[in-house]
Short mmCIF file of C-alpha atoms in Angstrom, two decimals:
data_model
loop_
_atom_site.label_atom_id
_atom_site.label_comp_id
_atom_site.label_asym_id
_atom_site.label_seq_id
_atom_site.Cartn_x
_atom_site.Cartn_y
_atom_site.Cartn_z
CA UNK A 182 56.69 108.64 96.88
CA UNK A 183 58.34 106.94 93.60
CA UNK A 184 61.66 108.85 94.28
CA UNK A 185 63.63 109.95 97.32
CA UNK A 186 66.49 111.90 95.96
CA UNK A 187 68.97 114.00 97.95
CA UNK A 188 71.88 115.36 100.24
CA UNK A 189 71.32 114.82 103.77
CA UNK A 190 73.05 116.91 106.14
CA UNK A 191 76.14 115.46 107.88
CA UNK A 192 75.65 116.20 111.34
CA UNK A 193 77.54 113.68 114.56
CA UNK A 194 75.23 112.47 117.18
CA UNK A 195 77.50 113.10 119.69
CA UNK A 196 77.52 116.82 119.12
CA UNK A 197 76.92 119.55 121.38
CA UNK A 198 77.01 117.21 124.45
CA UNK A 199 75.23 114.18 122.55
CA UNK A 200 71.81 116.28 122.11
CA UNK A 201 70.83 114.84 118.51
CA UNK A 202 71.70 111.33 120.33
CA UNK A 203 69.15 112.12 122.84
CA UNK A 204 66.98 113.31 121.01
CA UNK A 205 66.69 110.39 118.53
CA UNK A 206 67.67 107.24 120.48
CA UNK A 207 64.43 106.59 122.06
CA UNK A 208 62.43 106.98 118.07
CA UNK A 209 62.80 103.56 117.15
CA UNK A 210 65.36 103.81 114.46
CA UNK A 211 66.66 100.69 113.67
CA UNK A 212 69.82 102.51 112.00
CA UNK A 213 70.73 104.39 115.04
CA UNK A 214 73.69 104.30 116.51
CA UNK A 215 74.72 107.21 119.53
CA UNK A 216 78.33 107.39 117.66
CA UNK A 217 76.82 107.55 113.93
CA UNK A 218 75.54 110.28 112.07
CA UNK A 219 72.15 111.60 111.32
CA UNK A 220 72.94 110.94 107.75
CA UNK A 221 72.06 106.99 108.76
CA UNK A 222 68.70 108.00 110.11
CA UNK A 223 68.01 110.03 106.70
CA UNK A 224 68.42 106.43 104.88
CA UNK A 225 65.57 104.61 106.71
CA UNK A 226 63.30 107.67 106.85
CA UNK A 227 63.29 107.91 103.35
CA UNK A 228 63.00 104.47 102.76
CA UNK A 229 59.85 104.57 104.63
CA UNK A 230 58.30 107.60 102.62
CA UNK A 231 58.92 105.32 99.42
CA UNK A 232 55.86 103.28 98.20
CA UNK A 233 56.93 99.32 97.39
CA UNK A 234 58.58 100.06 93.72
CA UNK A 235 60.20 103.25 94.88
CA UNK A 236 63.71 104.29 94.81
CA UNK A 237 65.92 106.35 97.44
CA UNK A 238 69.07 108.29 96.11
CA UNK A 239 71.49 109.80 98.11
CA UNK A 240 74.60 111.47 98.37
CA UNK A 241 76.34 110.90 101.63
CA UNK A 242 79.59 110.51 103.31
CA UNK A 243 81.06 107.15 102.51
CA UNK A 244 81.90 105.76 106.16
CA UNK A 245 79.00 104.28 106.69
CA UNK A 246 80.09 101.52 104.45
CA UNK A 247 83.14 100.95 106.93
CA UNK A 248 82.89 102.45 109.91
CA UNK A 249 81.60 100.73 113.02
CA UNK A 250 78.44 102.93 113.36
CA UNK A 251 77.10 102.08 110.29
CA UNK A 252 76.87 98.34 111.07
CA UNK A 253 73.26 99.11 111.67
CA UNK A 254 72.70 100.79 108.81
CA UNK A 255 74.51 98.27 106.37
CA UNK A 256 72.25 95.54 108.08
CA UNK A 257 69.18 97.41 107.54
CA UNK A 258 70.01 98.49 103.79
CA UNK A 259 70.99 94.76 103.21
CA UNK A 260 67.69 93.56 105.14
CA UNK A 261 65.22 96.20 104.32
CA UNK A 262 66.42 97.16 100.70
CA UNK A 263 67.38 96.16 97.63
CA UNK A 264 70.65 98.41 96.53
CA UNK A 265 71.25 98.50 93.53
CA UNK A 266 74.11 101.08 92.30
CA UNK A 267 76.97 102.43 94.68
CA UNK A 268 79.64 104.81 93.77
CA UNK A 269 82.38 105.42 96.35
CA UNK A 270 84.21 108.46 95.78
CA UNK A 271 86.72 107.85 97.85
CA UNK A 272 88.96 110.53 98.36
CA UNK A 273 87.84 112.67 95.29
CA UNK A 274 86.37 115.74 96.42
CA UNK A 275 82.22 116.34 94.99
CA UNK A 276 81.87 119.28 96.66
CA UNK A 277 84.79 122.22 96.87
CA UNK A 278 82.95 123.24 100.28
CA UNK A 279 83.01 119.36 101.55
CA UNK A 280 85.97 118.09 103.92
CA UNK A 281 84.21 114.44 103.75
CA UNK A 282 84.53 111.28 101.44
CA UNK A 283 81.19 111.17 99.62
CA UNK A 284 79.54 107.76 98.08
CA UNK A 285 76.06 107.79 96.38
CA UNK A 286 73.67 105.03 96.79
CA UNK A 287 70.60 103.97 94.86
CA UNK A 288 67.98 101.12 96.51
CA UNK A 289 64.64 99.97 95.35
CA UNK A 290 62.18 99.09 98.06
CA UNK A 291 61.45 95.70 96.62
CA UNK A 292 61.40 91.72 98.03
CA UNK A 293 63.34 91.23 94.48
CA UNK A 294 66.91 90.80 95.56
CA UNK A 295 69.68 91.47 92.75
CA UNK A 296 73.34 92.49 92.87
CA UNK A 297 74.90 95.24 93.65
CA UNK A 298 76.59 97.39 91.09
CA UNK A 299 79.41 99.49 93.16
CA UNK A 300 82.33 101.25 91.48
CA UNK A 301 84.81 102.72 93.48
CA UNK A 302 86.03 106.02 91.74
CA UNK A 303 89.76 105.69 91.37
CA UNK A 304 92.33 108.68 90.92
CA UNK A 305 92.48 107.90 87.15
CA UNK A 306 89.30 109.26 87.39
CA UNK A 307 89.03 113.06 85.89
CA UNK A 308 86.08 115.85 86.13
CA UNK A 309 85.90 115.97 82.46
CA UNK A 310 84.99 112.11 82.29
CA UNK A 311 81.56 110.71 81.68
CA UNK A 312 81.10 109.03 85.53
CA UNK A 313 78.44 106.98 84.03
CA UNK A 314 80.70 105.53 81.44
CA UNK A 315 83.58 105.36 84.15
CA UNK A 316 80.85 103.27 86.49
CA UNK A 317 79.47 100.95 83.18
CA UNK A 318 83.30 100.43 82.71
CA UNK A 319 84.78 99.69 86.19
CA UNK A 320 82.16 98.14 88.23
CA UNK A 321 82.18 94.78 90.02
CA UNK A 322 79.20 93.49 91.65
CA UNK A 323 78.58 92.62 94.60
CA UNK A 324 76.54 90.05 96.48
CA UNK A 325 75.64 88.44 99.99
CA UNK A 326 75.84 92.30 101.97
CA UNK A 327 75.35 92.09 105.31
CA UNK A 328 76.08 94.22 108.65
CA UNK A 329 79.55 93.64 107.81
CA UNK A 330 82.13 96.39 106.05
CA UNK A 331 80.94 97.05 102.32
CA UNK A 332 83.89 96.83 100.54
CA UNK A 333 84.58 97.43 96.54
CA UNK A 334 87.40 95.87 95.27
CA UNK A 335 88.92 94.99 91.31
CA UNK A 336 89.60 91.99 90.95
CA UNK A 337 93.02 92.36 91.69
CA UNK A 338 91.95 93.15 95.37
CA UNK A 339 89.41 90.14 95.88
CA UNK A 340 92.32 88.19 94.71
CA UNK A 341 94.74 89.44 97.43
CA UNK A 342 92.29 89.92 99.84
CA UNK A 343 91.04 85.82 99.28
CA UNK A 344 94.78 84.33 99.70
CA UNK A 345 95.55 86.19 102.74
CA UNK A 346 92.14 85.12 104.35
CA UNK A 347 93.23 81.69 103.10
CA UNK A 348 97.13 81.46 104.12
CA UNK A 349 96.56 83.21 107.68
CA UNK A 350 94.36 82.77 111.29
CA UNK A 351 92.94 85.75 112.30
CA UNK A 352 94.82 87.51 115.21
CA UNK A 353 91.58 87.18 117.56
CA UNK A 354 92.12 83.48 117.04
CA UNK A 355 95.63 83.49 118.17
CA UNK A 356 96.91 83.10 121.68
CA UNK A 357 97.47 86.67 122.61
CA UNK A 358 94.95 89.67 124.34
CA UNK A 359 94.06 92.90 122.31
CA UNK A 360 93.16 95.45 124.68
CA UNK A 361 93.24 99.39 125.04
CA UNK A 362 95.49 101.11 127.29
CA UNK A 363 95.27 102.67 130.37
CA UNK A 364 92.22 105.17 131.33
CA UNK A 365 93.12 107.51 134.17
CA UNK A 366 89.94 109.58 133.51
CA UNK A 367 92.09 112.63 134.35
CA UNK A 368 95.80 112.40 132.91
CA UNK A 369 96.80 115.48 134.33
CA UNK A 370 96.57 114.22 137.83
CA UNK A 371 98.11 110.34 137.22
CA UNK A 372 100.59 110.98 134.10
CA UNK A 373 103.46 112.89 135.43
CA UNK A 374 107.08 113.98 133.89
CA UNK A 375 110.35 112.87 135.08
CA UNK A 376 111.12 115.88 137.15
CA UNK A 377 107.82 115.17 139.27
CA UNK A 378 108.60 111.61 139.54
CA UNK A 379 112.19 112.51 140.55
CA UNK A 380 110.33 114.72 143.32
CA UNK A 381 107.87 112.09 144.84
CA UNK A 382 109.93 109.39 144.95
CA UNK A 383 112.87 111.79 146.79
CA UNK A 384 109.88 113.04 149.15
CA UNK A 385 108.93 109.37 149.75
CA UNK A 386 110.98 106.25 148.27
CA UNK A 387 108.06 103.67 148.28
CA UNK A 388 106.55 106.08 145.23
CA UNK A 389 108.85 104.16 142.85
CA UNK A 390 106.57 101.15 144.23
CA UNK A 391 103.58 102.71 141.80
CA UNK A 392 105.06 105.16 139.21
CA UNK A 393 105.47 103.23 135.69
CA UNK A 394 107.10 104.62 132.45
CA UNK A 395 104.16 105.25 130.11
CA UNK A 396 103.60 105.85 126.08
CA UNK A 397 101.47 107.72 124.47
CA UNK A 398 100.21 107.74 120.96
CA UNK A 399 102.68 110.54 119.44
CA UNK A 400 105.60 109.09 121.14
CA UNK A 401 104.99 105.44 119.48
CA UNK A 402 106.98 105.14 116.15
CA UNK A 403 107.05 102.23 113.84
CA UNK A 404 108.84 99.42 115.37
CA UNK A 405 110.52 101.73 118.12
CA UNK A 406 108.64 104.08 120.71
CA UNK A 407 110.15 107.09 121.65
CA UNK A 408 109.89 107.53 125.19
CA UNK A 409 109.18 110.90 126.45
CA UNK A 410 110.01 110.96 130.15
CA UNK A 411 105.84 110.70 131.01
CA UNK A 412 105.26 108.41 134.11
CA UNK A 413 101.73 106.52 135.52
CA UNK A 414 100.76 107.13 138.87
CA UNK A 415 99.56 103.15 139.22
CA UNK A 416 96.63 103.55 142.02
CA UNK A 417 95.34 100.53 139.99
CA UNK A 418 91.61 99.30 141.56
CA UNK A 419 92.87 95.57 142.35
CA UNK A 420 92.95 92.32 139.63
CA UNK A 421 92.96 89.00 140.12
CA UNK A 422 94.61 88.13 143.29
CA UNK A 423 96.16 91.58 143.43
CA UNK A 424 94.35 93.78 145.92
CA UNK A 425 93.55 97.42 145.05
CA UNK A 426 96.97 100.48 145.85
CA UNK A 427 96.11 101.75 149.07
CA UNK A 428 97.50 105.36 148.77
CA UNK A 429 97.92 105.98 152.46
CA UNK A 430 100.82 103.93 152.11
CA UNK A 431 102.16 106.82 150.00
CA UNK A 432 101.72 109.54 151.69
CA UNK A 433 103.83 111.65 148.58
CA UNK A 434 101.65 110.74 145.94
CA UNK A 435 98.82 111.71 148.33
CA UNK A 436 99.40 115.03 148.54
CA UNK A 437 100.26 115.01 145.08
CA UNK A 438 96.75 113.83 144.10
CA UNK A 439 95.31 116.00 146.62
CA UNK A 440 96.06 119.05 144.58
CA UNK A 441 93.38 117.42 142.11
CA UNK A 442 90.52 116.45 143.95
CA UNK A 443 87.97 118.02 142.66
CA UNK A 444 88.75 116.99 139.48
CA UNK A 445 89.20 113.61 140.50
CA UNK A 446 85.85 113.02 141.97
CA UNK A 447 84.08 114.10 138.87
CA UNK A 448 85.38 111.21 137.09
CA UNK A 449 83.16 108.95 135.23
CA UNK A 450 86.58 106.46 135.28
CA UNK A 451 87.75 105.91 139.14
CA UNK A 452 88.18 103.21 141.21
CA UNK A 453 86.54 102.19 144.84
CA UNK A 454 88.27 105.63 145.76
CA UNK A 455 89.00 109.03 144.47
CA UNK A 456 92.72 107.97 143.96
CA UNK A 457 92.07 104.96 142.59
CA UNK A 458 92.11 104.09 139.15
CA UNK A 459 89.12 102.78 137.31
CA UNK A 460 88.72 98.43 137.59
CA UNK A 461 90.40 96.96 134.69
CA UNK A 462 91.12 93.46 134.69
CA UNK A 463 93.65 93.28 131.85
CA UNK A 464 96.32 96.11 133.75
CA UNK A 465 98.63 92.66 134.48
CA UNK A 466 99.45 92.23 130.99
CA UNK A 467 101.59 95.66 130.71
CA UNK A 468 103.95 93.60 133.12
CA UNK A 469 104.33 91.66 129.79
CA UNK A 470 106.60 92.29 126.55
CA UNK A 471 104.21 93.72 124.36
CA UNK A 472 103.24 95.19 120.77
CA UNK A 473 101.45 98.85 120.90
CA UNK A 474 100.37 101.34 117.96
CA UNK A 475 98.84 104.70 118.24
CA UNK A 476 95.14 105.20 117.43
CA UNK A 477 95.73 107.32 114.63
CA UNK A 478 98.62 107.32 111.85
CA UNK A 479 98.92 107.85 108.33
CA UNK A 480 100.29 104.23 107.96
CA UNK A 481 101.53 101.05 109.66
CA UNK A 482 103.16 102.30 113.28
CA UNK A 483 103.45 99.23 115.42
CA UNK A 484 106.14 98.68 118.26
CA UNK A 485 107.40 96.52 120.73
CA UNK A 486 107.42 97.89 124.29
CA UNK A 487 109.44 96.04 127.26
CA UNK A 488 107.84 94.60 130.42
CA UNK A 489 106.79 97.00 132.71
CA UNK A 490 105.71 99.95 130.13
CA UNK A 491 102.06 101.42 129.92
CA UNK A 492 100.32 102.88 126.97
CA UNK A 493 97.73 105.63 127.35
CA UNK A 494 94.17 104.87 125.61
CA UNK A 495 93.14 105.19 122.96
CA UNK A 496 96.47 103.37 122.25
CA UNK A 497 95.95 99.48 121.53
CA UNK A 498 98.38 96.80 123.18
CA UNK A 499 98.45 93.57 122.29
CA UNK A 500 100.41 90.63 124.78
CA UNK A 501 102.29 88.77 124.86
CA UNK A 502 105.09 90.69 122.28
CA UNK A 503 105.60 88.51 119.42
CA UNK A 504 108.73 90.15 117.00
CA UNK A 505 107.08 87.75 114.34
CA UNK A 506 103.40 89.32 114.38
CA UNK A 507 105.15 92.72 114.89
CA UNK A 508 106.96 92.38 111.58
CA UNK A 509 103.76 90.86 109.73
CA UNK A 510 101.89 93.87 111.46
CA UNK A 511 104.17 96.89 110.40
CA UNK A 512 104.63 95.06 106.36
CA UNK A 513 102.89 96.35 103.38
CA UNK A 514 100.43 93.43 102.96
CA UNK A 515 98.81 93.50 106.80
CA UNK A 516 98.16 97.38 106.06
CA UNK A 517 96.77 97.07 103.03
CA UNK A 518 94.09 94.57 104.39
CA UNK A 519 93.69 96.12 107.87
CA UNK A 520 93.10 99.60 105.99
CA UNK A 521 90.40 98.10 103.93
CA UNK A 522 88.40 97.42 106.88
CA UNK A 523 87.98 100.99 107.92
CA UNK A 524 87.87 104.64 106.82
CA UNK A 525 90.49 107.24 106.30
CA UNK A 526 90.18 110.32 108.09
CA UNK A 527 91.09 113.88 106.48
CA UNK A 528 94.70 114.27 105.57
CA UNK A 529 95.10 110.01 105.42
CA UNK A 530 95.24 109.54 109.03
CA UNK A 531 93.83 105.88 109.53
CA UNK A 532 92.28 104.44 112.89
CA UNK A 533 93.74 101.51 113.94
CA UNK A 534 90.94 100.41 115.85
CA UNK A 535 91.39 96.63 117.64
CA UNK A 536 88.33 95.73 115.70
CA UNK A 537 89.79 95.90 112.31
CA UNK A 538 93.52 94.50 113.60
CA UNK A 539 92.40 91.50 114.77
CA UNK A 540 90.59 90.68 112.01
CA UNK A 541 94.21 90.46 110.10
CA UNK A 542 94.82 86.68 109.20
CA UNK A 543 98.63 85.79 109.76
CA UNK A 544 100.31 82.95 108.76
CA UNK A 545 100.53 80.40 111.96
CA UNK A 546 104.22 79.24 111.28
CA UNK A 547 106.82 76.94 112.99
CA UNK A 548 109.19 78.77 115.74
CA UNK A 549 112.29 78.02 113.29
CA UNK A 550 110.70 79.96 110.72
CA UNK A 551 109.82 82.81 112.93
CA UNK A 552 113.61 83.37 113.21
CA UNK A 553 113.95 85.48 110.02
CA UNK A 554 111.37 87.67 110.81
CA UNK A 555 112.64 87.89 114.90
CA UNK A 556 116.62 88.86 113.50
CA UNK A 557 115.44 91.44 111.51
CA UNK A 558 113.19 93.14 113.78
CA UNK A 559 116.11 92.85 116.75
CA UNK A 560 118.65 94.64 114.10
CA UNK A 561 116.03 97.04 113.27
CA UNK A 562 115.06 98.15 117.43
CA UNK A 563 118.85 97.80 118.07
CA UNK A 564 119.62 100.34 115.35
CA UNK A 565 116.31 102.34 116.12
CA UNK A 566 117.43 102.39 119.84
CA UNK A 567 120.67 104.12 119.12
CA UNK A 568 119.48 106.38 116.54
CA UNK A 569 121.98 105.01 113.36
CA UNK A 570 122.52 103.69 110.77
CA UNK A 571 118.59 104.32 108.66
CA UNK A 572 120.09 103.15 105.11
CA UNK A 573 120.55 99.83 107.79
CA UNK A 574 117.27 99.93 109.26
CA UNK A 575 115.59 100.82 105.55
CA UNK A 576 116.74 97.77 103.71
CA UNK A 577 115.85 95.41 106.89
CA UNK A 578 112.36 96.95 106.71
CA UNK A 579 112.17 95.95 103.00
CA UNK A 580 113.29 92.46 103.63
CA UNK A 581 110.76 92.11 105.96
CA UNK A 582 108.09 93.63 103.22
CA UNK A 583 109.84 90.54 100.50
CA UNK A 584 109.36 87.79 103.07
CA UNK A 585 105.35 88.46 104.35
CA UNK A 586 105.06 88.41 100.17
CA UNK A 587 106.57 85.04 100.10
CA UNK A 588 104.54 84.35 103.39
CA UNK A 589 100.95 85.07 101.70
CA UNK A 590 101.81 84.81 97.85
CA UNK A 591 104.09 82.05 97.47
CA UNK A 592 102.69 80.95 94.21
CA UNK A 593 103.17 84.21 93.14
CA UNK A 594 106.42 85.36 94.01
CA UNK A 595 108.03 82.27 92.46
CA UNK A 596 105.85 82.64 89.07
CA UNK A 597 107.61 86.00 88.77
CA UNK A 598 111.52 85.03 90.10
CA UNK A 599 110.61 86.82 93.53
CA UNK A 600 110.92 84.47 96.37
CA UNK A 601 113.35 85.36 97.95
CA UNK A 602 112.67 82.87 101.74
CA UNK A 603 115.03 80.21 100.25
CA UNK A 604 118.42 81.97 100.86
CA UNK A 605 117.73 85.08 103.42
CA UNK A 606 117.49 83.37 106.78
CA UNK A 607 120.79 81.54 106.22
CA UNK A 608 122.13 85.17 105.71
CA UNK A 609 120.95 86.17 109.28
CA UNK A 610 122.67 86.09 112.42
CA UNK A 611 120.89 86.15 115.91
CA UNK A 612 121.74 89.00 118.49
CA UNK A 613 122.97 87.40 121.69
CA UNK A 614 121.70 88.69 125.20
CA UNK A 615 125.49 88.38 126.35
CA UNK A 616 126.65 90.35 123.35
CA UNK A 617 127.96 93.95 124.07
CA UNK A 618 126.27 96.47 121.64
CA UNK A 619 129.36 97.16 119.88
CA UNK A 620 129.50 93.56 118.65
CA UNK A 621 125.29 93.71 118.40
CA UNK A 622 126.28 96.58 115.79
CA UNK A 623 128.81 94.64 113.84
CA UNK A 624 126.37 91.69 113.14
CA UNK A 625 124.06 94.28 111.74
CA UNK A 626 126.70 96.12 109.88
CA UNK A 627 127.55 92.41 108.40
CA UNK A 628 123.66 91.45 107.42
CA UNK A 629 123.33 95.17 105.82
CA UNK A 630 126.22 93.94 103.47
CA UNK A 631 125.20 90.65 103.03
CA UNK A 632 121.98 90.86 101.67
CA UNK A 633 123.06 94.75 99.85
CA UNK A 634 125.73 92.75 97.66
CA UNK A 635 123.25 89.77 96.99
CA UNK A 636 121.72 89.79 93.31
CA UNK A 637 118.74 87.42 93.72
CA UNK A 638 117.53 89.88 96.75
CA UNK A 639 118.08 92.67 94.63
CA UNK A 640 116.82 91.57 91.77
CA UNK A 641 113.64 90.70 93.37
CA UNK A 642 113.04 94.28 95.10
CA UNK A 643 113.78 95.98 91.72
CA UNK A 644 111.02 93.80 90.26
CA UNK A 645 108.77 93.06 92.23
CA UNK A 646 106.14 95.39 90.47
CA UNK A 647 106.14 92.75 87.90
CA UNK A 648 103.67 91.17 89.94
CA UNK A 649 100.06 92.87 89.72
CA UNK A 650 99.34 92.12 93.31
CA UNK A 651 102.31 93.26 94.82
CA UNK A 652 102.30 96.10 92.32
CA UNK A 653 98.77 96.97 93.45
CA UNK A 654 99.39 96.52 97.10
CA UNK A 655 103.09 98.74 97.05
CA UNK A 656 100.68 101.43 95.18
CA UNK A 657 98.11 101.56 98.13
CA UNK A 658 101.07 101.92 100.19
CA UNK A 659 102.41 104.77 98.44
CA UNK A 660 99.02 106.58 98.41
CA UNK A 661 98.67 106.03 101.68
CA UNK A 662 102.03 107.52 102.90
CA UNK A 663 101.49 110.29 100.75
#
């Protein structure tokens, strides 16, 4: 054919039990992918119904270009194609009856390579417009595509996005683990409440031996988790030198998993026994300080979780706790480029997957100029902990935002009478382990003041829109939260 034109249907492999999957995996698609979308397999098909010459035209849901199932298809369109025009909707609805973010591509099936002309449709785009104007107007091009995430920025964007690659180290580069949390394979069984816990460990006092305070994603909040009185029953499977929990040795949480076992020994994820956890090599690190985030949120929701606290997959945990990345991870500027890297689900909700955090580049600075970032986030869980004071806890968060600025935009911040890293840390006062809480509370009370009643700082919050990449970073933010 000369043209494929159309509107594939939408349709999840993993549906009704994985039965598409099935059905497909063994055809020799080199787009598939048993998490994608048929959409993908729509691409290559019609790619191979073109004669050389031809062109394909589709309209399509956009997370291909970002998602981690369509790394095979953006390696096969970059390989196998030439594309040639790209409009990403974004969240601008084609369709009334649609929930998804649509994109339309346009390849030749050529050995002719040229660049791509993508436009990203922007919300001060309106139905009445011409969208071929809008896309001769607005569109960048792009070059080198790969199997990595297609991404279409201004030039604002490849601006910000260049001097953060080029200030930081990626997180996967730093000394620290990324992992999931725990996978029981049957939460009803091994996550218990308080009153439950309260029960075994009366029945049998070695319970307390294996029962660990867990999180789960709703109860992690940004900076602070919320615990909700939800308890692991720790048969772990053995690590390291560790051997496997025998649970004969308690004989209460026996019988308590007893009540389960049929459900237990249908579980893909156990252990060398029914009441055994599945293996996972990593479970030593929750004996660690540690950062953790929920799978899904509508922005930035990272905390810091004490030694000896679990976190429920599909929660992320990353050890050991650093306050420093923690503050660089919950700022304006690491969303903004960790949210690039992915897709945003219906109503904003974002997934924070480890593949796209780690790819966040953060600035590898001294100890001593760590401190800043370490004060504010100890007045901010202090005040978090006992729920007061959020004007407080408000203006330390927006501190933080002003000094990750000055972190990856230096040049920038001073151009415009922004910087504001020459005069805050001598402002802040460290919180003392021997400290009581009252006094904790009074430093906090005194750094609020401080840096309320201090011009340059406010000064540079009231402006700092005067700088097109903060300005345009602050308005993904916004969009985002709302």
């Amino acid at each position: 054919f000369d043209i494929v034109i159309g509107n594939p249907p939408y349709i999840q492999l993993q549906n009704n039990n994985g039965y598409l999957g099935e059905k497909y995996k063994d055809q020799e698609y080199v787009s598939f992918a048993k998490t994608g979308d048929i959409y993908a397999l729509f691409y290559e098909r019609g790619n191979e119904l073109l004669k050389d010459g031809g062109h394909l035209c589709y309209i399509t849901s956009n997370k291909w270009m970002r998602a981690k199932y369509g790394e095979k298809l953006r390696g096969y369109l970059s390989e196998k194609t030439v594309p040639k025009i790209l409009v990403d909707f974004g969240g601008y609805k084609v369709f009334d009856s649609a929930t998804v973010d649509t994109n339309i591509l346009l390849f030749e099936k050529t050995t002719h390579p040229g660049p791509l002309r993508a436009c990203k449709i922007e919300k001060d785009f309106k139905s009445s417009m011409n969208i071929a104007d809008y896309f001769n107007k607005n569109h960048i091009d792009l070059t080198g595509l790969n199997s990595e995430s297609w991404i279409i920025s201004s030039a604002d964007e490849s601006i910000i996005k260049r001097k953060i690659e080029e200030i930081g180290t990626p997180l996967k580069d730093w000394d620290i683990q990324i992992n999931y949390g725990i996978k029981t394979g049957f939460n009803e069984a091994f996550i218990i409440n308080g009153a439950t816990k309260d029960l075994l460990i009366s029945e049998d006092p070695k319970s307390a031996e294996i029962i660990k305070p867990i999180l789960r994603g709703r109860d992690i909040k940004k900076y602070k988790a919320e615990f909700a009185d939800q308890w692991l029953i720790n048969t772990h499977n053995g690590y390291k030198n560790v051997p496997r929990v025998d649970v004969n040795k308690y004989p209460a949480i026996k019988r308590h998993l007893d009540n389960y076992l049929e459900e237990l020994n249908k579980r893909y994820d156990k252990g060398d026994t029914t009441y055994n956890l599945r293996n996972c090599a990593y479970v030593g690190e929750f004996e660690k300080e540690k950062i953790v985030w929920g799978n899904l949120a509508l922005d930035a929701q990272y905390a810091f979780a004490e030694k000896g606290v679990f976190v429920n997959a599909p929660c992320p945990v990353i050890t050991p706790g650093n306050k420093y990345i923690l503050a660089v991870l919950n700022s304006k500027v690491a969303d903004y480029f960790i949210r690039k890297l992915g897709v945003t689900r219906n109503g904003g909700y974002f997934e924070y997957k480890p593949m796209f955090v780690e790819k966040l580049p953060v600035p590898q600075i001294s100890k001593e100029q760590q401190k800043p970032f370490e004060r504010l986030v100890d007045y901010i869980l202090l005040l978090k902990e006992k729920n007061i004071y959020p004007l407080f806890v408000s203006m330390f968060e927006t501190v933080i935002n002003s000094l990750v600025y000055d972190l990856y935009f230096e040049e920038e911040t001073k151009a415009h009478n922004l910087y504001i890293s020459d005069f805050v840390p001598k402002y802040l006062v460290s919180l003392k382990h021997e400290m009581t809480d009252d006094e904790k509370i009074q430093i906090c009370e005194k750094m609020y003041r401080a840096l309320k009643n201090n011009d340059e700082l406010t000064r540079a919050i009231i402006n700092r829109n005067n700088s097109n990449l903060i300005k345009t970073i602050q308005g993904e933010a916004d969009v985002a939260k709302n």
